Amino acid sequence: MFKNGVKLQKFHSFEEKLKIETKISLKVYLFLEKTYFKSRKTGKRDRI
């Protein structure tokens, strides 16, 4: 399994890395946006 993983990694590592990074950055962005707007509305800053 590990050898196959290494072989697959050569082909898919860039694509998978890009997908994962995009998902993570999108989640982080949405989370920050949500907390930012919430803090703007209430006038308080939420702890992150």
PDB file of C-alpha atoms in Angstrom:
ATOM      1  CA  MET A   1       0.000   0.000   0.000  1.00  0.00           C
ATOM      2  CA  PHE A   2       2.791   2.395   0.886  1.00  0.00           C
ATOM      3  CA  LYS A   3       4.618   1.781  -2.399  1.00  0.00           C
ATOM      4  CA  ASN A   4       1.412   2.356  -4.333  1.00  0.00           C
ATOM      5  CA  GLY A   5       0.841   5.529  -2.320  1.00  0.00           C
ATOM      6  CA  VAL A   6       4.252   6.825  -3.346  1.00  0.00           C
ATOM      7  CA  LYS A   7       3.560   6.045  -7.011  1.00  0.00           C
ATOM      8  CA  LEU A   8       0.164   7.731  -6.868  1.00  0.00           C
ATOM      9  CA  GLN A   9       1.665  10.685  -5.055  1.00  0.00           C
ATOM     10  CA  LYS A  10       3.878  11.490  -8.035  1.00  0.00           C
ATOM     11  CA  PHE A  11       0.863  11.761 -10.319  1.00  0.00           C
ATOM     12  CA  HIS A  12      -1.736  13.234  -8.002  1.00  0.00           C
ATOM     13  CA  SER A  13       0.206  15.094  -5.306  1.00  0.00           C
ATOM     14  CA  PHE A  14      -0.019  18.503  -6.997  1.00  0.00           C
ATOM     15  CA  GLU A  15      -3.694  18.183  -7.899  1.00  0.00           C
ATOM     16  CA  GLU A  16      -4.678  16.792  -4.499  1.00  0.00           C
ATOM     17  CA  LYS A  17      -2.575  19.370  -2.666  1.00  0.00           C
ATOM     18  CA  LEU A  18      -4.255  22.134  -4.651  1.00  0.00           C
ATOM     19  CA  LYS A  19      -7.739  20.751  -3.894  1.00  0.00           C
ATOM     20  CA  ILE A  20      -6.997  20.363  -0.190  1.00  0.00           C
ATOM     21  CA  GLU A  21      -5.411  23.808   0.098  1.00  0.00           C
ATOM     22  CA  THR A  22      -8.366  25.352  -1.739  1.00  0.00           C
ATOM     23  CA  LYS A  23     -10.854  23.643   0.587  1.00  0.00           C
ATOM     24  CA  ILE A  24      -8.913  24.684   3.689  1.00  0.00           C
ATOM     25  CA  SER A  25      -8.416  28.272   2.558  1.00  0.00           C
ATOM     26  CA  LEU A  26     -12.100  28.511   1.615  1.00  0.00           C
ATOM     27  CA  LYS A  27     -13.180  27.210   5.025  1.00  0.00           C
ATOM     28  CA  VAL A  28     -10.794  29.581   6.793  1.00  0.00           C
ATOM     29  CA  TYR A  29     -11.986  32.499   4.663  1.00  0.00           C
ATOM     30  CA  LEU A  30     -15.653  31.764   5.330  1.00  0.00           C
ATOM     31  CA  PHE A  31     -14.980  31.308   9.040  1.00  0.00           C
ATOM     32  CA  LEU A  32     -13.050  34.564   9.302  1.00  0.00           C
ATOM     33  CA  GLU A  33     -15.680  36.393   7.249  1.00  0.00           C
ATOM     34  CA  LYS A  34     -18.445  35.082   9.508  1.00  0.00           C
ATOM     35  CA  THR A  35     -16.660  36.054  12.726  1.00  0.00           C
ATOM     36  CA  TYR A  36     -15.615  39.408  11.258  1.00  0.00           C
ATOM     37  CA  PHE A  37     -19.127  40.405  10.238  1.00  0.00           C
ATOM     38  CA  LYS A  38     -20.533  39.103  13.527  1.00  0.00           C
ATOM     39  CA  SER A  39     -18.065  41.249  15.460  1.00  0.00           C
ATOM     40  CA  ARG A  40     -18.844  44.255  13.229  1.00  0.00           C
ATOM     41  CA  LYS A  41     -22.584  43.935  13.885  1.00  0.00           C
ATOM     42  CA  THR A  42     -22.339  43.500  17.642  1.00  0.00           C
ATOM     43  CA  GLY A  43     -19.475  45.940  18.050  1.00  0.00           C
ATOM     44  CA  LYS A  44     -17.545  43.268  19.927  1.00  0.00           C
ATOM     45  CA  ARG A  45     -14.593  41.284  18.718  1.00  0.00           C
ATOM     46  CA  ASP A  46     -14.962  37.542  19.022  1.00  0.00           C
ATOM     47  CA  ARG A  47     -11.951  35.599  20.195  1.00  0.00           C
ATOM     48  CA  ILE A  48     -10.587  33.268  17.585  1.00  0.00           C
TER      49      ILE A  48
END
